[in-house]
Structure formats: structure tokens, C-alpha cells
Short mmCIF file of C-alpha atoms in Angstrom, two decimals:
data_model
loop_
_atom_site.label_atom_id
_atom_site.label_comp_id
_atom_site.label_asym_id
_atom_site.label_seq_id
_atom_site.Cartn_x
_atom_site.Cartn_y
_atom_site.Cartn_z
CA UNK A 38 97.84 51.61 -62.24
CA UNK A 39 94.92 53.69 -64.01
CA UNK A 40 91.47 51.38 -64.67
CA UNK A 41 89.42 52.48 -67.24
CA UNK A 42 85.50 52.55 -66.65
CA UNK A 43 82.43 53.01 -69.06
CA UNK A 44 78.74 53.24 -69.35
CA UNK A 45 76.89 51.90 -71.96
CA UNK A 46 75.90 54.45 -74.60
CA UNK A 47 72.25 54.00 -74.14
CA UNK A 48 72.38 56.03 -70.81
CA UNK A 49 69.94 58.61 -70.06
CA UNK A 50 71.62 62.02 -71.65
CA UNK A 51 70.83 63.98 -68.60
CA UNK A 52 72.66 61.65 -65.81
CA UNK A 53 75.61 62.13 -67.60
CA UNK A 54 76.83 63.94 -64.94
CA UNK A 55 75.55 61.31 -62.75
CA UNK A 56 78.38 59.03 -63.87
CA UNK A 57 81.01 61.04 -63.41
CA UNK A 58 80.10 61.83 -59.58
CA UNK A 59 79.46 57.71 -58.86
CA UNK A 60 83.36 57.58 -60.76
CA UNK A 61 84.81 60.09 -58.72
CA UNK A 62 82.82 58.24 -55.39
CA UNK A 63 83.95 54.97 -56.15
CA UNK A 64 87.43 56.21 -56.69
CA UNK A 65 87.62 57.31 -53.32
CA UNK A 66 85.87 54.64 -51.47
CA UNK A 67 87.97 51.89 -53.68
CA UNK A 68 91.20 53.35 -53.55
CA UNK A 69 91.28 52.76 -57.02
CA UNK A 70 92.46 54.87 -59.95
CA UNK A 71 89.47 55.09 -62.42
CA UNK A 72 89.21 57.67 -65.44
CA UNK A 73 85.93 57.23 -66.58
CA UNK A 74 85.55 57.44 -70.69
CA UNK A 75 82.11 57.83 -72.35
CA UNK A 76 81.19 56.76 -75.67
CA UNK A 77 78.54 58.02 -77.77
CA UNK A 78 78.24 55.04 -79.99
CA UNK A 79 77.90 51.37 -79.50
CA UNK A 80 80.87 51.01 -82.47
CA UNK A 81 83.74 52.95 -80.42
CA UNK A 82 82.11 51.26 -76.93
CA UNK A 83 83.21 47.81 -79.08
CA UNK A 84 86.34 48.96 -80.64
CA UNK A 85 87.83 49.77 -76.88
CA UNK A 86 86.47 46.39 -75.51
CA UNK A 87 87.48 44.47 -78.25
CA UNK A 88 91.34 46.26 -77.38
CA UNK A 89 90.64 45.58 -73.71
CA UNK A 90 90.84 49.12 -72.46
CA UNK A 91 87.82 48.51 -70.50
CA UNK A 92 88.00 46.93 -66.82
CA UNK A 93 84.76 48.33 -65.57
CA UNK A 94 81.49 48.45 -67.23
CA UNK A 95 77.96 49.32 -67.06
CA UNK A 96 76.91 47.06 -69.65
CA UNK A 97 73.84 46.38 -72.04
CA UNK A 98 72.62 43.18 -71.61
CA UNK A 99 73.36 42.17 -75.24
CA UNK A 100 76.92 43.09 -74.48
CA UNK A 101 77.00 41.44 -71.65
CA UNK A 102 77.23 37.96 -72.98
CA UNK A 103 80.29 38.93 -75.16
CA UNK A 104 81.56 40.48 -72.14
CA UNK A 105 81.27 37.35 -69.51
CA UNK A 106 81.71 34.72 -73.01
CA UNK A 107 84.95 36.33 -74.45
CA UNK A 108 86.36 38.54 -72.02
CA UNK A 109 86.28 37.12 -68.69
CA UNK A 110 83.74 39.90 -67.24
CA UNK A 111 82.20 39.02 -63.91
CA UNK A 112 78.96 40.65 -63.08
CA UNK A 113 79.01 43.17 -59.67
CA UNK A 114 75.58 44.57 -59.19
CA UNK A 115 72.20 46.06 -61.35
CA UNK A 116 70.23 49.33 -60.20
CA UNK A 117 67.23 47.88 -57.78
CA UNK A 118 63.88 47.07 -59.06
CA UNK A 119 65.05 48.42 -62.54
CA UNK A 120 64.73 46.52 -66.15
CA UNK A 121 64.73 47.07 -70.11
CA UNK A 122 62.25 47.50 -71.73
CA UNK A 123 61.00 48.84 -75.11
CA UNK A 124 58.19 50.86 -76.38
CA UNK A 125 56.67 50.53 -79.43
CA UNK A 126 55.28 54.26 -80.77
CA UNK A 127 53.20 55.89 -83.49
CA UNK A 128 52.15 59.02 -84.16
CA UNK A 129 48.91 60.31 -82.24
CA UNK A 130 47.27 60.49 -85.67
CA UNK A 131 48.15 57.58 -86.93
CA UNK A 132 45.51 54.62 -88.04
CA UNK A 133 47.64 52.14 -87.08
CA UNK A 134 45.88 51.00 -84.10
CA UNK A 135 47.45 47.31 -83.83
CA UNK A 136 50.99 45.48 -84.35
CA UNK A 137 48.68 43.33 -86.53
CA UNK A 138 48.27 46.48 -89.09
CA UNK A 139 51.42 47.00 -89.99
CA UNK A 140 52.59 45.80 -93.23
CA UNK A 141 56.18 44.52 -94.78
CA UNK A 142 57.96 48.17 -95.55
CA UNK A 143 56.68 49.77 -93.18
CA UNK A 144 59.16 52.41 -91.71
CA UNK A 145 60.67 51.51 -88.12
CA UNK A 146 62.92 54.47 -86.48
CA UNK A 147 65.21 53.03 -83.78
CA UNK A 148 68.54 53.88 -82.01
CA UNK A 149 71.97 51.48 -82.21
CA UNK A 150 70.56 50.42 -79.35
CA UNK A 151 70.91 46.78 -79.75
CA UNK A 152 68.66 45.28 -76.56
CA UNK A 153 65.75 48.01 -77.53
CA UNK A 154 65.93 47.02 -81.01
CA UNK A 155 65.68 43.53 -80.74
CA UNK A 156 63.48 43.94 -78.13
CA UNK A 157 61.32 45.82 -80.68
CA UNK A 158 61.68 43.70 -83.61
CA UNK A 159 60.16 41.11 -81.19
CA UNK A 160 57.37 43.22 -80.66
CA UNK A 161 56.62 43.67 -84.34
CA UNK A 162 57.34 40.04 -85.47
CA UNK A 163 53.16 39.31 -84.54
CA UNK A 164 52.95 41.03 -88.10
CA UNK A 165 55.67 39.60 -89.75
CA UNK A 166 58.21 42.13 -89.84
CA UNK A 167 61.75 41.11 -89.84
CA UNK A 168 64.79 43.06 -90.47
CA UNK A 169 64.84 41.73 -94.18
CA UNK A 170 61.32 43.35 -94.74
CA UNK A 171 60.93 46.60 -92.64
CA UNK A 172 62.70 50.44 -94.19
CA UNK A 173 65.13 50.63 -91.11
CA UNK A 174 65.56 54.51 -89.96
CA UNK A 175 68.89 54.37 -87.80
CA UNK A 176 68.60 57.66 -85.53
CA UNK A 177 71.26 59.14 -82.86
CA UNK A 178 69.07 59.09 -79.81
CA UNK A 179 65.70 58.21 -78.84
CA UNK A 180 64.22 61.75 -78.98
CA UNK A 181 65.35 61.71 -83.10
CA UNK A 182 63.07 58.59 -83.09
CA UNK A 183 60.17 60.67 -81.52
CA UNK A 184 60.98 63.38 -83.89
CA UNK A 185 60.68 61.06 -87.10
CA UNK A 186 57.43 59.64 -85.92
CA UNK A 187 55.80 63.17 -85.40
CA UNK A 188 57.67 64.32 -89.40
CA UNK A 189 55.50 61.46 -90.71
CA UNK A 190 59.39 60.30 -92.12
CA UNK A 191 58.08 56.72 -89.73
CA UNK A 192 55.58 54.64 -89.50
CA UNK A 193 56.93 53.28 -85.85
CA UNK A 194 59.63 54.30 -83.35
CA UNK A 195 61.30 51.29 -81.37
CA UNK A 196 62.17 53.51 -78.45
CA UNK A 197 63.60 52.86 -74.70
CA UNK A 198 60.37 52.48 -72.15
CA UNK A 199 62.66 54.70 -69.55
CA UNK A 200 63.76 57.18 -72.66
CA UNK A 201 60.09 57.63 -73.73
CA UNK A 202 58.97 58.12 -70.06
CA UNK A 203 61.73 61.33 -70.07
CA UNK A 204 60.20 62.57 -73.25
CA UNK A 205 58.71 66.06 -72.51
CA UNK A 206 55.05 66.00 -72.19
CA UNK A 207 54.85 68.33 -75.59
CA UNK A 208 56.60 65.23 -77.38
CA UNK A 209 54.05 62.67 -75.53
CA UNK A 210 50.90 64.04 -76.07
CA UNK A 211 51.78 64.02 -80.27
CA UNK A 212 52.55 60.13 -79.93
CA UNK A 213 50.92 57.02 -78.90
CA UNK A 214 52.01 53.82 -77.70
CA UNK A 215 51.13 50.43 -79.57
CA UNK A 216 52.72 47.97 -76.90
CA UNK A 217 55.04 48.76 -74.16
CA UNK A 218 57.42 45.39 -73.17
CA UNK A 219 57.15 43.59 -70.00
CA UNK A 220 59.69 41.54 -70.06
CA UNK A 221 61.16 42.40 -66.48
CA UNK A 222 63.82 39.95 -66.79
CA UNK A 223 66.40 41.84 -68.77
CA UNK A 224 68.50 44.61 -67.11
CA UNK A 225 71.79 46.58 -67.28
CA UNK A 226 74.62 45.30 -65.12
CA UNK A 227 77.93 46.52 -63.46
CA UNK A 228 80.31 44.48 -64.77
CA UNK A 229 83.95 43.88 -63.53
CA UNK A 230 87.14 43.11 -66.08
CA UNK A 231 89.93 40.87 -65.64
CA UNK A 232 92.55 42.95 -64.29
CA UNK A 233 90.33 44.15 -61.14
CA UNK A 234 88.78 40.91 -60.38
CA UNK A 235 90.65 40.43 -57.72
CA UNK A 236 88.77 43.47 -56.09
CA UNK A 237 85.87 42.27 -56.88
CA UNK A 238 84.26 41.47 -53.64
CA UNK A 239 85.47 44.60 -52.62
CA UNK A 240 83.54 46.76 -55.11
CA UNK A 241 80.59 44.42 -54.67
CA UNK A 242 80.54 45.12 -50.94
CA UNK A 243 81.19 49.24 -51.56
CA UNK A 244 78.44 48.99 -53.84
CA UNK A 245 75.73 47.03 -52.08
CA UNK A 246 76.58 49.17 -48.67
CA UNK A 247 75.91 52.37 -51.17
CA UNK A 248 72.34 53.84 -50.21
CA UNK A 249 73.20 53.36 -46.72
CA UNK A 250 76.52 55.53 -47.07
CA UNK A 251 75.94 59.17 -46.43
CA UNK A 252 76.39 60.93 -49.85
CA UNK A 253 76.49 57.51 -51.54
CA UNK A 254 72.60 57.89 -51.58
CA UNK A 255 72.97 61.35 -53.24
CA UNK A 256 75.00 59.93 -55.78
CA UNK A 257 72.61 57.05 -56.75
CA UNK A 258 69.96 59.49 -56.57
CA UNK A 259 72.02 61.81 -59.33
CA UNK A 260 71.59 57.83 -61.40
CA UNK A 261 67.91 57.58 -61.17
CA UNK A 262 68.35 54.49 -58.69
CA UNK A 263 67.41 53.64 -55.30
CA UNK A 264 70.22 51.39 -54.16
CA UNK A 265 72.54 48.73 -56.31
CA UNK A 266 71.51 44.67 -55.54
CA UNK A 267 73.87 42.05 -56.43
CA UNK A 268 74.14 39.87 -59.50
CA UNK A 269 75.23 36.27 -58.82
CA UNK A 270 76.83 34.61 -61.37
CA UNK A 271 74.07 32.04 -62.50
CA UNK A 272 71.73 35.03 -62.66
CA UNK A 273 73.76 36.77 -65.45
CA UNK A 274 74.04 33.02 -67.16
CA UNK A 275 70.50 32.91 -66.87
CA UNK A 276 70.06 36.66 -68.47
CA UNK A 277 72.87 35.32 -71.65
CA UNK A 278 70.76 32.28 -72.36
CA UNK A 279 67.88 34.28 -72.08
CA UNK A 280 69.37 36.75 -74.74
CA UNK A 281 70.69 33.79 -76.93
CA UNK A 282 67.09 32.78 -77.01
CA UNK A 283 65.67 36.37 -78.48
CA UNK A 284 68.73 36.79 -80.61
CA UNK A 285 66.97 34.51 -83.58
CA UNK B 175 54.53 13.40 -60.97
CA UNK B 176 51.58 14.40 -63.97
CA UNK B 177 47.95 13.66 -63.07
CA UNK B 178 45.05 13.70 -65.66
CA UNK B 179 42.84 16.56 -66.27
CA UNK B 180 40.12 17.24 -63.93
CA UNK B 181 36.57 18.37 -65.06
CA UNK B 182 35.56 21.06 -62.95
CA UNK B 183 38.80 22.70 -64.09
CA UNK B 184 37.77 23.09 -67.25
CA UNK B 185 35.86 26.49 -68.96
CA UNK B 186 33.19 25.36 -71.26
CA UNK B 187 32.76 22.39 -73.35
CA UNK B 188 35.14 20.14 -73.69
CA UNK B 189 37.04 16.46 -75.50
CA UNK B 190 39.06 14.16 -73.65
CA UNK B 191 41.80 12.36 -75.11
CA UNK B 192 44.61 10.75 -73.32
CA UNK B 193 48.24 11.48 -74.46
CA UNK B 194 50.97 9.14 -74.19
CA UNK B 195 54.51 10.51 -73.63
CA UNK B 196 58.14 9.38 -74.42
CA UNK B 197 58.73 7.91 -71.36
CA UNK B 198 55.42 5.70 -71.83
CA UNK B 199 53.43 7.61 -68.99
CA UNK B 200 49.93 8.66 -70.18
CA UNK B 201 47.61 11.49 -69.05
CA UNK B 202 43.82 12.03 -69.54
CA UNK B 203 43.40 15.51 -71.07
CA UNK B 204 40.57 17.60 -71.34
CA UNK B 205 40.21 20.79 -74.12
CA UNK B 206 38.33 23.08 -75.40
CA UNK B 207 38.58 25.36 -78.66
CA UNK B 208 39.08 28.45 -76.36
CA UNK B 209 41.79 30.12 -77.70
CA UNK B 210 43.61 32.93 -75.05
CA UNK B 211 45.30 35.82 -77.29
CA UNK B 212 48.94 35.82 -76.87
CA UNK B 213 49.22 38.95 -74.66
CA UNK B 214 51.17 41.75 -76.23
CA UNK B 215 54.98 42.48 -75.39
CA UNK B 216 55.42 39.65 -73.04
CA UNK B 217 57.32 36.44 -72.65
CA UNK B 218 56.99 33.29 -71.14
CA UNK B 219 60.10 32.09 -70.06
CA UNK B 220 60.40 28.74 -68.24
CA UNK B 221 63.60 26.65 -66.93
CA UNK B 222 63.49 22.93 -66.63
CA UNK B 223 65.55 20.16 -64.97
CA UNK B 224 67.16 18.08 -68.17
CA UNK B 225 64.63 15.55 -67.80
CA UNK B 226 61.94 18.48 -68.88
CA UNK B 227 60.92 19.11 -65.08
CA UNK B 228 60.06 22.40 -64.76
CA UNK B 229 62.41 24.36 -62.33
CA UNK B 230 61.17 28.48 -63.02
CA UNK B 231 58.34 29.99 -64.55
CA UNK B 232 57.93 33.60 -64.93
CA UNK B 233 54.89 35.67 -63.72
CA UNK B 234 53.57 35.23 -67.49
CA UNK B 235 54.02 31.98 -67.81
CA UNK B 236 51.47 31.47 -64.43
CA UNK B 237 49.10 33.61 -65.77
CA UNK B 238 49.24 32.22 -69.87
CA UNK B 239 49.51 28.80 -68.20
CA UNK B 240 46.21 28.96 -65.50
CA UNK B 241 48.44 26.78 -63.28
CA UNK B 242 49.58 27.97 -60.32
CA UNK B 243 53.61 28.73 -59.63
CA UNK B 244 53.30 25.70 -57.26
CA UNK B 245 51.68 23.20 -59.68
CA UNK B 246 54.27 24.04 -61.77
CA UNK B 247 57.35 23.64 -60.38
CA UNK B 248 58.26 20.23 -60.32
CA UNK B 249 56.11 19.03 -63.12
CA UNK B 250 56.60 17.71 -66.44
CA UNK B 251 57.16 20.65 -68.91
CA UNK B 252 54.72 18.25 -71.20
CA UNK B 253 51.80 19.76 -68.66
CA UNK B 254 51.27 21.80 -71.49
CA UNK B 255 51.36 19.32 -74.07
CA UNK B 256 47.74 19.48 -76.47
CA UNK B 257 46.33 17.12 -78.23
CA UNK B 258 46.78 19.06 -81.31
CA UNK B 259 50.40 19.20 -81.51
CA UNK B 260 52.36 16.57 -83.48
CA UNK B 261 54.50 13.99 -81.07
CA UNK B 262 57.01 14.45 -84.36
CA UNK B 263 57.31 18.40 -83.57
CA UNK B 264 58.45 17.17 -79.59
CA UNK B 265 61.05 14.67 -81.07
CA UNK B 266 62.38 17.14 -82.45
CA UNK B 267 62.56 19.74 -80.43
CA UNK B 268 64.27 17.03 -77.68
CA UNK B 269 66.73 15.66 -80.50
CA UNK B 270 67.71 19.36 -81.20
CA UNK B 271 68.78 20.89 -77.99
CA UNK B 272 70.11 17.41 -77.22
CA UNK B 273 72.41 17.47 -79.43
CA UNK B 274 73.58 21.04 -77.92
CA UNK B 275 71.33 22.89 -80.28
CA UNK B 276 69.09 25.85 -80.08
CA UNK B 277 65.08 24.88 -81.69
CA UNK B 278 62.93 26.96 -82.68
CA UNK B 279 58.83 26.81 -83.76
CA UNK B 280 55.31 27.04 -83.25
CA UNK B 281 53.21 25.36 -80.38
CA UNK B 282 49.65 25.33 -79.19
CA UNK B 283 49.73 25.14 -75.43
CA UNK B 284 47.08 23.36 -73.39
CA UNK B 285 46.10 25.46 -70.08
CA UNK B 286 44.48 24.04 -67.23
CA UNK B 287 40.78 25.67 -67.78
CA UNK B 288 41.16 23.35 -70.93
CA UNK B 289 41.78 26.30 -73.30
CA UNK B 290 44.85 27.00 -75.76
CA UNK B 291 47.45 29.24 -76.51
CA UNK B 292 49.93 29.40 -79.58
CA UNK B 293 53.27 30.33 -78.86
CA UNK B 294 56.76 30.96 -80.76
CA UNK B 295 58.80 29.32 -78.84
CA UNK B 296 62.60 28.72 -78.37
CA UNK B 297 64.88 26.41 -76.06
CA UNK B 298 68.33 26.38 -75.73
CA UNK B 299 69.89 24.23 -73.31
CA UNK B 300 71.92 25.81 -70.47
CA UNK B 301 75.83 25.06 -70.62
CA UNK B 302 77.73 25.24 -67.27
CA UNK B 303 81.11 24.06 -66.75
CA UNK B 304 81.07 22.36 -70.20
CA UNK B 305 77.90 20.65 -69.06
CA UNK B 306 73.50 20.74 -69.88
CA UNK B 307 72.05 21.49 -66.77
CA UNK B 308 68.82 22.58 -67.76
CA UNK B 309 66.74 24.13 -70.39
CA UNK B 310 65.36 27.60 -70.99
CA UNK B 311 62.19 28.03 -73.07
CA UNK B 312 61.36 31.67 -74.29
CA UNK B 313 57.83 31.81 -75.37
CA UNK B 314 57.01 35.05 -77.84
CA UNK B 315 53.91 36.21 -79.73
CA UNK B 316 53.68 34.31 -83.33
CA UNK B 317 51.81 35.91 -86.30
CA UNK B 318 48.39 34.88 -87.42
CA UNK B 319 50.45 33.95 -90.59
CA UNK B 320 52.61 31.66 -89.03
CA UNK B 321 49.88 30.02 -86.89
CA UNK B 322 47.45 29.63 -89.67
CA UNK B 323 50.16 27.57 -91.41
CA UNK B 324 50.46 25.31 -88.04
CA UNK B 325 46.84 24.79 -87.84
CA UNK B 326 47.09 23.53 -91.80
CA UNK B 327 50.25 21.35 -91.57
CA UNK B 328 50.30 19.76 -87.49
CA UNK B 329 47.39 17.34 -88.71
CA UNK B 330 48.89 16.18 -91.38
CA UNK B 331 51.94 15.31 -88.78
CA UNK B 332 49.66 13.33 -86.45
#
């Protein structure tokens, strides 16, 4: 039997080839089958989940919840020491100098994304923006974000602290951060379906042994993470509530 | 266990009053019109017991707070509690997730140096197995707006 694994769309464009090394290594050290099926868009990621096709997941918090509520998901593991957050960005030029500037219609630029944009729309409520009140620019990746704040096409950018981090220092230096999150509780997780489950201490154990196995270090490394830590199940009911509470 | 207010604690000049709680314990408090600015992109996220004992706080919660992680944990989440803020809005709040709900609004926190903070905060309680074993608060940054409007309507409440 063939498992089917995916990463959440929001993931870094250039570890792309990242993921499909860690598939290939956790094939082998599972003695699994796993093809390994990327989605560019948070509406196909849905559409396969919501037809079960996936049994392994690196999940966005906000899907998480749907993931552990209504499909029996168990959490596995999240990347060490690593967390969400969002950035809130202008233009260099700009005179907005405050989240207490900006104004109802003011134009926000942000991804499908849907922990980055809520995290943002938190960010912005100080000024009383809501969803009903703000011109929404929908954009295909974070860098399209950056590119609309530095066209003057918006007034802020709602963009991923990690994704702005990657921007290249030409982007940077034309845009300026208003707030930067620190919410440090909210994080991407490995997730694990119901037809594997019974593996799951398995894949928990190849997982947390990783960084210590020879090229498994190589392979995190080709992720952007140091070594995976586990996720006990309270913690990931503690991360849902946590989401249920932002999600108003 | 919730002790009163103690003087040298306290930044600047200061009112007592003493608050009287649901469960008919009373505290001595001591504030101050201090207000400490919501800090930007943060939240204050707290877990208590359901009796309202507080179980986690977050690093911002410490810091927002002026308690220590160790004060805090085991105390009444009503630590907080100012003078200010209508019992009404706390009735409510307990009614509300009580009944399985999730509440949402406005409060002015009371911090140990006697200052304030005004939060947006919301608490759901936490289902396991069918059952409430706790609460989760979320604290956010309100608007000026939304404050302003608090500062006009929670007299009227007390």
C-alpha cells in the first residue's frame, strides 16, 4: 500500500527540494511507501484532505484543528525552536509610521496563507481594520506581496516573518516593518492520518532520532531545521484552542 | 490563596479599594492611573484550573502582568481584577464559557506596580474527553476606539 504525504503550501519555495529528499529518507528508514504530492494552493491542499488522500502532513496550524477535529490526525513532531509568525510591512517611503495610522480602506496585500493572515489582521485590528473594512489584495506568494508594497498598488503587506527574512536584501532595504509578531506559541506540525497511525510511534521515534542519524542531519539541514521535537497530544489541543481563540 | 496589595509594590501614587469576589473572598487593592501600552504583536495567553486558578502564563503575560511566573501560578486569575471593571462584565464572561461558550471583550488589567493595562481578550474553555478542564484566555491589542468606549460605558455598569 502507497501513503500519500504533503506539505503545506506556505513552504519556503526554495526547500522544495528539501521535501522531496526528507520523503525519499523517510521512505527508506520507515519501510513505508510514500509518494509525496505538493500543492500550490491551500484550495487543492483542502480538496485532497477533504477526499482523504492525505495520510501524512506537514500542516498549518489553522489546518491543523480540522485535521485532529474531523479527520482523526495525530500530531508526530514540529521543527525545533521554530514558530509562525507574521510581519506587518510598508513601503520604505511610506508615512505610515504606526498600526494606529492606518485608516478603514486601506489596501492590505497578503497570501492564502490563512495563519499569516489572521495573524495579520490581528496585528491591524489596534486600528480597527477588519476584513469587512480593509481593500483585500490576494497575491500568489509572499514576494508578490513585497512587490505590491514597493508598486504603491498597497498600503500594507501581511507577509510570513521567515518569508520576509528570505527576501533579497534589494527587496528589504525598499520596505519597512511596522510590527513583527511574537507570538512563539504557534507552529507547523507533522501530522499523522488514520491509516498509518498504527506506525505512529514508529515515525515519531525515526524522526526524533533524525539529527543524530548520519545523513538524516543533511536532510534537515536541506529543511532549514536543526532537529524535529515531539508534539504531545495536549500540546496540539492547547495550539487548536489557542487558534479557536484568534479565529474571531 | 489571594493576598491584598502591598504598598511598596506600587509605582507612584496610588487609591485603595477593596474588591469583593464571587466566592465572597475580598482583597485590598492598590492603583494608580499608569496606563502600560499594550505592546505591539504580542499575546497574553493564560490557562486556568476551572475554578479560574491560573495553571500557564506565557512570557508576555509575566512581563504585561509585573508578577512573577511563580506568583502566578496557582493564583486566582481575578489577581488581575481592577477596580474599574464592572463585576457585571465578570458574570458574564463566567456564565458564557460556562455554558460551553467562547466570550469575548474589553478589560483593564490591574498589575502589581498598581498600574493598568487594557486588553481584548477571549476565553474559551478547554474540552477533553467531552469534558471543561480548564480555560484559555488570549489577550490581544484593542483599539483606542474600542477602549475609549469602555472607559465611557464600565461606570455606568458599576
Amino acid at each position: 500500500m502507497s501513503y500519500m504525504f504533503t506539505v503545506s503550501p506556505d513552504f519556503a519555495p526554495d526547500r522544495l527540494s528539501g521535501w522531496y529528499i526528507f520523503n525519499t529518507w523517510l521512505q527508506k528508514q520507515s519501510a513505508e511507501a510514500i509518494h509525496l504530492e505538493m500543492y500550490n494552493h491551500y484550495h487543492d491542499l483542502h480538496q485532497a484532505i477533504a477526499a482523504d488522500k492525505i495520510d501524512l502532513i506537514y500542516a498549518n496550524p489553522f489546518d491543523a484543528a480540522m485535521l485532529v477535529r474531523e479527520k482523526g490526525f495525530l500530531p508526530l513532531v514540529r521543527a525545533k525552536g521554530e514558530s509562525d509568525e507574521a510581519i506587518i510591512a510598508v513601503n520604505a517611503d511610506s508615512n505610515i509610521n504606526d498600526v494606529a495610522d492606518l485608516k478603514p480602506n486601506t489596501r492590505v496585500a497578503f497570501t492564502d496563507d490563512p495563519d499569516v493572515r489572521l495573524m495579520g489582521m490581528i496585528m491591524l485590528e489596534p486600528a480597527d481594520l477588519h476584513a469587512g473594512n480593509i481593500i483585500p489584495l490576494l497575491s500568489d506568494n509572499h514576494v508578490l506581496v513585497a512587490k505590491h508594497l514597493l508598486k504603491g498598488e498597497a498600503d500594507v503587506g501581511i507577509i510570513l516573518a521567515e518569508a520576509y527574512d528570505n527576501l533579497s536584501g534589494m527587496l528589504k532595504k525598499q520596505l519597512r516593518i511596522l510590527v513583527r509578531s511574537q507570538i512563539s506559541v504557534i507552529y507547523h506540525s507533522l501530522m499523522i492520518g488514520p491509516r498509518l497511525q498504527s506506525r505512529r510511534d514508529d515515525f515519531q521515534k525515526i524522526l526524533l532520532e533524525m539529527d543524530r542519524d548520519e545523513k538524516g542531519g543533511g536532510v534537515l539541514n536541506a529543511l532549514g531545521f536543526s532537529a524535529w521535537q515531539r508534539i504531545e497530544d495536549e500540546e496540539m489541543e492547547f495550539m487548536i484552542d489557542l487558534m479557536d481563540t484568534l479565529n474571531t | 490563596m489571594i493576598v491584598d496589595m502591598k504598598p511598596e509594590d506600587i509605582v507612584g501614587e496610588y487609591q485603595e479599594a477593596t474588591l469583593t469576589y464571587c466566592d465572597g473572598k475580598s482583597r485590598k487593592v492598590l492603583y494608580t492611573g499608569l496606563e502600560t501600552p499594550y505592546p505591539d504583536g504580542k499575546l497574553i495567553v493564560s490557562t486556568t484550573t476551572p475554578d479560574g486558578i491560573i495553571s500557564h502564563v506565557n512570557r508576555a503575560f509575566v512581563e504585561m502582568s509585573g508578577y512573577t511566573e511563580t506568583e502566578l501560578l496557582g493564583a486566582p486569575h481575578c489577581i488581575l481584577r481592577h477596580p474599574d471593571m464592572p463585576a457585571a462584565a465578570f458574570k458574564d464572561l463566567w456564565d458564557t464559557v460556562l455554558r460551553g461558550e467562547k466570550w469575548q471583550g474589553f478589560v483593564k488589567n490591574l498589575r502589581k506596580d498598581g498600574g493598568y493595562y487594557w486588553v481584548k481578550a477571549t476565553v474559551i474553555p478547554n474540552v477533553r474527553g467531552g469534558k471543561v478542564v480548564g480555560f484559555t484566555s488570549v489577550r490581544r491589542k484593542p483599539s483606542r476606539s474600542n477602549v475609549d468606549e469602555c472607559i465611557a460605558l464600565y461606570p455606568t455598569l458599576i
